[in-house]
Coordinates of C-alpha atoms in Angstrom, one line a residue:
X193 CA -136.2 82.9 184.5
X194 CA -139.3 81.5 186.8
X195 CA -138.7 78.6 189.2
X196 CA -141.3 76.7 187.6
X197 CA -139.8 77.1 184.0
X198 CA -136.4 76.2 185.5
X199 CA -137.6 73.1 187.1
X200 CA -138.9 71.9 184.0
X201 CA -135.4 72.5 182.2
X202 CA -133.6 70.6 184.8
X203 CA -136.1 67.6 184.6
X204 CA -135.4 67.6 180.8
X205 CA -131.8 67.8 181.4
X206 CA -131.7 64.9 184.0
X207 CA -134.0 62.9 181.4
X208 CA -131.5 63.6 178.7
X209 CA -128.7 62.2 180.7
X210 CA -131.0 59.2 181.8
X211 CA -131.5 58.5 177.9
X212 CA -128.0 58.9 176.9
X213 CA -127.2 56.0 179.6
X214 CA -130.0 53.8 178.3
X215 CA -128.8 54.0 174.6
X216 CA -125.2 53.8 175.1
X217 CA -125.8 50.3 177.3
X218 CA -124.9 47.2 175.7
X219 CA -128.4 45.8 175.4
X220 CA -130.1 48.9 173.8
X221 CA -130.7 47.5 170.6
X222 CA -132.2 43.9 171.4
X223 CA -135.5 45.8 171.4
X224 CA -135.4 47.8 168.3
X225 CA -139.0 49.3 168.8
X226 CA -138.0 50.8 172.3
X227 CA -134.5 51.7 170.8
X228 CA -136.3 53.9 168.1
X229 CA -138.4 55.4 170.7
X230 CA -136.1 56.5 172.9
X231 CA -133.8 58.1 170.0
X232 CA -136.9 59.9 169.2
X233 CA -137.6 61.3 172.6
X234 CA -134.0 62.2 172.8
X235 CA -134.0 64.1 169.6
X236 CA -137.1 66.0 170.7
X237 CA -135.4 67.5 173.8
X238 CA -131.7 67.6 173.0
X239 CA -132.0 70.9 171.6
X240 CA -134.0 72.3 174.4
X241 CA -131.3 70.8 176.6
X242 CA -128.5 72.3 174.6
X243 CA -129.9 76.1 174.9
X244 CA -130.6 75.5 178.7
X245 CA -126.8 74.6 179.0
X246 CA -125.9 78.0 177.3
X247 CA -128.1 79.7 179.6
X248 CA -126.3 78.3 182.4
X249 CA -123.2 79.1 181.1
X250 CA -124.1 82.5 180.6
X251 CA -125.4 82.8 184.1
X252 CA -122.0 81.3 185.5
X253 CA -120.4 84.2 183.5
X254 CA -122.6 86.8 185.0
X255 CA -122.0 85.4 188.6
X256 CA -118.0 86.0 187.7
X257 CA -118.6 89.1 186.2
X258 CA -120.4 90.4 189.3
X259 CA -117.9 89.0 191.6
X260 CA -114.9 91.0 189.5
X261 CA -117.0 94.0 190.4
X262 CA -115.4 94.4 193.7
X263 CA -111.7 94.9 192.0
X264 CA -111.1 98.7 191.1
X265 CA -108.7 98.1 188.1
X266 CA -111.4 95.3 186.6
X267 CA -114.8 96.9 187.5
X268 CA -115.2 98.4 183.7
X269 CA -114.3 95.1 182.2
X270 CA -116.5 93.2 184.6
X271 CA -119.6 95.5 184.2
X272 CA -119.3 95.1 180.1
X273 CA -119.1 91.4 180.7
X274 CA -122.1 91.4 183.1
X275 CA -124.0 93.3 180.5
X276 CA -123.1 90.9 177.6
X277 CA -124.0 87.8 180.0
X278 CA -127.4 89.5 180.7
X279 CA -128.1 90.2 177.1
X280 CA -127.3 86.7 176.4
X281 CA -129.3 85.2 179.2
X282 CA -132.4 87.5 178.1
X283 CA -132.4 86.1 174.3
X284 CA -131.9 82.3 175.4
X285 CA -134.7 82.8 177.9
X286 CA -136.9 83.9 174.9
X287 CA -135.6 81.0 172.9
X288 CA -136.1 78.5 175.9
X289 CA -140.0 79.7 176.4
X290 CA -140.4 79.1 172.8
X291 CA -139.0 75.6 172.6
X292 CA -141.1 74.7 175.5
X293 CA -144.4 75.6 173.9
X294 CA -146.5 72.6 173.3
X295 CA -146.1 71.0 169.9
X296 CA -149.1 70.1 167.9
X297 CA -148.5 66.4 166.7
X298 CA -150.1 67.0 163.3
X299 CA -147.9 69.8 162.4
X300 CA -145.6 67.6 159.9
X301 CA -148.7 65.8 158.5
X302 CA -149.9 66.2 155.0
X303 CA -153.6 67.4 154.7
X304 CA -156.8 67.2 153.0
X305 CA -157.9 70.7 151.5
X306 CA -161.7 71.2 150.9
X307 CA -163.2 74.2 149.6
X308 CA -166.9 74.5 148.8
X309 CA -168.8 77.5 147.2
X310 CA -171.0 79.5 149.8
X311 CA -173.3 82.4 149.5
X312 CA -172.9 84.2 145.8
X313 CA -174.0 81.2 143.5
X314 CA -171.8 81.2 140.2
X315 CA -169.5 83.9 141.6
X316 CA -168.9 82.0 144.8
X317 CA -167.9 79.0 142.5
X318 CA -165.5 80.9 140.6
X319 CA -163.9 82.4 143.8
X320 CA -163.9 78.6 145.1
X321 CA -161.7 77.5 141.8
X322 CA -159.4 81.1 142.7
X323 CA -158.5 79.8 145.9
X324 CA -157.8 76.5 144.8
X325 CA -155.2 78.0 142.4
X326 CA -154.1 80.2 145.7
X327 CA -153.0 77.1 147.5
X328 CA -151.8 75.1 144.7
X329 CA -149.4 77.6 143.7
X330 CA -148.3 77.8 147.5
X331 CA -147.9 74.2 147.5
X332 CA -145.8 74.6 144.3
X333 CA -143.6 77.1 145.9
X334 CA -143.0 74.8 148.8
X335 CA -142.4 71.9 146.3
X336 CA -145.6 70.0 148.0
X337 CA -147.5 67.4 146.0
X338 CA -151.3 68.2 144.8
X339 CA -153.7 65.4 144.1
X340 CA -157.4 66.1 143.6
X341 CA -159.6 63.6 145.3
X342 CA -163.0 64.6 144.4
X343 CA -164.5 67.8 142.4
X344 CA -167.7 69.0 141.6
X345 CA -167.4 71.8 138.8
X346 CA -170.0 74.5 138.4
X347 CA -171.1 75.7 134.9
X348 CA -169.3 78.9 134.4
X349 CA -166.2 77.3 135.6
X350 CA -164.7 77.3 139.2
X351 CA -165.9 74.6 141.6
X352 CA -169.1 73.8 143.9
X353 CA -166.7 71.8 145.8
X354 CA -163.2 70.4 145.5
X355 CA -161.3 68.3 147.5
X356 CA -157.5 67.8 147.4
X357 CA -155.0 66.0 149.1
X358 CA -151.5 68.1 149.7
X359 CA -148.3 65.8 150.6
X360 CA -145.3 67.2 152.2
X361 CA -143.3 67.8 155.4
X362 CA -145.2 70.5 157.6
X363 CA -148.2 70.9 155.3
X364 CA -150.5 71.1 158.2
X365 CA -148.1 73.3 160.6
X366 CA -148.3 75.9 157.5
X367 CA -151.8 75.7 156.4
X368 CA -154.0 74.5 159.6
X369 CA -155.0 78.3 160.1
X370 CA -156.8 78.6 156.7
X371 CA -160.2 76.8 157.9
X372 CA -163.1 79.3 158.0
X373 CA -165.0 81.2 155.8
X374 CA -163.3 83.4 153.1
X375 CA -165.3 86.4 151.8
X376 CA -164.9 87.8 148.4
X377 CA -165.3 91.6 147.1
X378 CA -165.4 92.2 143.5
X379 CA -167.3 92.9 140.4
X380 CA -168.2 89.4 138.7
X381 CA -167.5 88.9 134.9
X382 CA -171.2 88.5 134.7
X383 CA -172.2 91.8 136.3
X384 CA -173.0 94.3 133.2
X385 CA -173.6 97.3 135.7
X386 CA -170.1 97.1 137.1
X387 CA -171.7 96.6 140.9
X388 CA -169.4 94.9 143.5
X389 CA -170.8 91.8 144.8
X390 CA -169.8 89.8 148.0
X391 CA -169.8 86.3 148.2
X392 CA -168.0 83.4 150.4
X393 CA -166.6 80.0 150.2
X394 CA -165.5 78.0 153.2
X395 CA -162.5 76.4 153.5
X396 CA -161.2 72.8 155.6
X397 CA -157.9 72.1 156.4
X398 CA -158.0 68.5 157.8
X399 CA -154.7 66.6 158.9
X400 CA -154.3 63.4 157.5
X401 CA -154.8 60.2 159.5
X402 CA -152.0 58.0 159.9
X403 CA -154.0 54.8 159.5
X404 CA -158.1 54.3 159.1
X405 CA -157.7 52.2 162.1
X406 CA -156.8 55.2 164.5
X407 CA -160.7 56.4 164.3
X408 CA -162.1 53.1 164.6
X409 CA -164.4 53.1 161.8
X410 CA -166.6 50.1 161.9
X411 CA -167.2 48.7 158.4
X412 CA -170.9 47.8 159.7
X413 CA -171.5 51.6 160.2
X414 CA -170.3 52.2 156.2
X415 CA -172.5 52.2 153.1
X416 CA -170.3 52.1 149.9
X417 CA -172.0 52.8 146.4
X418 CA -170.1 52.8 143.3
X419 CA -171.4 54.6 140.1
X420 CA -170.0 55.9 136.8
X421 CA -167.9 59.1 137.2
X422 CA -169.1 62.4 135.9
X423 CA -167.4 64.7 133.5
X424 CA -164.0 64.4 131.4
X425 CA -162.3 61.1 131.1
X426 CA -162.6 59.3 128.0
X427 CA -164.5 56.4 127.1
X428 CA -163.2 54.4 130.1
X429 CA -164.4 56.4 132.8
X430 CA -167.8 56.8 131.4
X431 CA -168.4 52.7 131.1
X432 CA -167.2 51.7 134.3
X433 CA -168.4 52.0 137.8
X434 CA -165.0 53.5 139.3
X435 CA -166.6 56.3 141.5
X436 CA -167.1 55.5 144.9
X437 CA -169.4 57.1 147.4
X438 CA -168.9 56.3 151.2
X439 CA -171.7 57.1 153.8
X440 CA -170.7 57.1 157.6
X441 CA -174.3 56.0 158.9
X442 CA -173.7 57.1 162.6
X443 CA -172.5 60.8 161.6
X444 CA -174.1 61.3 158.3
X445 CA -170.9 61.9 156.6
X446 CA -170.7 61.2 153.0
X447 CA -167.4 61.4 150.9
X448 CA -167.1 61.0 146.8
X449 CA -164.1 60.4 145.2
X450 CA -164.1 59.8 141.1
X451 CA -160.8 61.3 139.7
X452 CA -158.8 58.1 139.7
X453 CA -159.8 55.2 136.9
X454 CA -159.5 52.7 139.7
X455 CA -162.5 51.8 141.9
X456 CA -159.8 50.6 144.5
X457 CA -157.7 53.6 144.7
X458 CA -161.0 55.7 144.6
X459 CA -162.4 53.6 147.7
X460 CA -159.2 54.1 149.5
X461 CA -158.9 57.7 149.1
X462 CA -162.5 58.1 150.1
X463 CA -161.8 56.3 153.3
X464 CA -158.7 58.4 153.8
X465 CA -160.6 61.8 153.4
X466 CA -163.5 59.8 155.8
X467 CA -161.1 59.1 158.5
X468 CA -159.7 62.9 158.4
X469 CA -163.1 64.2 158.7
X470 CA -164.2 61.9 161.6
X471 CA -160.7 62.9 163.5
X472 CA -161.7 66.3 162.9
X473 CA -165.1 66.1 164.3
X474 CA -163.1 64.1 167.2
X475 CA -160.7 67.1 167.9
X476 CA -163.5 69.8 167.8
X477 CA -165.4 68.1 170.2
X478 CA -162.4 68.1 172.5
X479 CA -161.6 71.6 171.8
X480 CA -165.0 72.7 172.7
X481 CA -165.1 71.0 176.1
X482 CA -161.9 72.6 177.0
X483 CA -162.8 75.8 175.4
X484 CA -164.5 78.0 178.0
X485 CA -161.6 79.8 179.8
X486 CA -159.5 81.6 176.9
X487 CA -160.2 82.1 173.5
X488 CA -157.6 81.4 171.2
X489 CA -156.4 84.5 169.3
X490 CA -156.4 83.1 165.8
X491 CA -160.2 82.2 166.4
X492 CA -161.7 78.5 166.7
X493 CA -161.5 77.7 162.9
X494 CA -165.0 77.1 162.6
X495 CA -166.3 76.8 159.1
X496 CA -168.9 79.4 159.6
X497 CA -166.6 82.0 161.1
X498 CA -165.3 84.5 158.7
X499 CA -161.7 84.7 158.8
X500 CA -160.5 86.7 155.7
X501 CA -161.7 89.1 153.2
X502 CA -160.2 89.5 149.5
X503 CA -161.1 92.7 148.1
X504 CA -160.3 93.0 144.5
X505 CA -161.5 96.8 143.8
X506 CA -159.0 97.9 146.6
X507 CA -156.5 95.5 145.9
X508 CA -156.1 94.2 149.8
X509 CA -156.6 91.3 151.8
X510 CA -157.8 91.3 155.3
X511 CA -157.2 88.9 158.2
X512 CA -159.8 89.7 160.4
X513 CA -158.6 87.2 163.3
X514 CA -155.2 89.3 163.7
X515 CA -156.4 92.6 162.0
X516 CA -153.8 92.4 159.3
X517 CA -154.2 94.1 155.9
X518 CA -152.0 93.6 153.1
X519 CA -152.2 95.5 149.9
X520 CA -150.8 92.8 147.2
X521 CA -154.0 90.9 146.3
X522 CA -152.4 89.8 143.1
X523 CA -149.3 88.2 144.5
X524 CA -151.5 86.4 147.3
X525 CA -154.1 84.8 144.8
X526 CA -150.8 83.6 143.0
X527 CA -149.8 81.7 145.9
X528 CA -147.7 84.3 148.1
X529 CA -149.0 83.5 151.4
X530 CA -146.0 83.8 153.7
X531 CA -146.8 87.2 155.1
X532 CA -150.1 85.8 155.9
X533 CA -149.3 82.4 157.5
X534 CA -146.1 84.5 159.3
X535 CA -148.7 86.7 161.0
X536 CA -151.0 84.0 162.0
X537 CA -148.3 81.6 163.5
X538 CA -146.7 84.8 165.5
X539 CA -150.2 85.4 166.9
X540 CA -150.7 81.7 167.9
X541 CA -147.0 81.6 169.7
X542 CA -147.9 84.9 171.5
X543 CA -151.2 83.2 172.6
X544 CA -149.1 79.8 173.7
X545 CA -146.4 82.1 175.5
X546 CA -149.2 83.9 177.6
X547 CA -150.8 80.7 178.5
X548 CA -146.9 79.3 179.5
X549 CA -146.1 82.6 181.3
X550 CA -149.8 82.2 183.1
X551 CA -149.2 78.2 184.1
X552 CA -145.5 79.3 185.3

């Protein structure tokens, strides 16, 4: 184990002992906010310290085995014990490195999923509908809640644009690598000659902001318009100005929400989407400032970056960031994304581990 990693682990072990003393003090609960904060910090480091304790125990076992190697009667047993201790240490060291990886603070958050049709006209809109169904089915498999915030349907079906909120634990952790350009190659239903067409959609996955105040939205920077919702919804939705359009004047961002009959709820949803988009802009600006030294293996997540191709005639899906091709397009379009997402996460962890080793 590298000395810098051991030093970091020893610091965490000392901090855990300090936290236990603070939490066990008689006055610990006088300030409940501080008490909760300390408990949260303890929970975050306790597992890492437990792994380090197991590693130290294996180290002690190895030292004992090496000491016994001088005894001819115990030599064979000592060498077996030493080999077992070394194997244990090797496995624990890998676990400790993963445990020390920086954690994305947004991983546990719900998200806003935005899908927009791109090149390809009606076929692109149909594909946007297919992508939304794919993510909705994946959410269903994970028992997440999907709520459509806004949609613009195309004449032949599908969507020119659809925005949905996906609520659940760890949604962003699983879907955060889905942002980017998704390309489809297939024969459109409107194609009489049977020719394969290529079209594309863009996907954005934005972590939900805890509070609109987190991104400092100035009410003076907003223009809020109300209008009658279009599409199905009955007499009520057509007679009331329940739909809301919010324009953030400094950035030019525009958000519409019209899927709820309540103007108040549409406005609240639109503000949440706007806050998530503004936070996303801030994060991307920060990433671009620090991005020059090393390119993330899974790509930048830029909306214009082509990240995946869905080839229906060949029954394959290829993720270009990790050169992974799976020949099970029907299952994937039905929400079976586990293999794709596991591959992306593994590559992300490998990238972080390489950075950790470089810094160590």
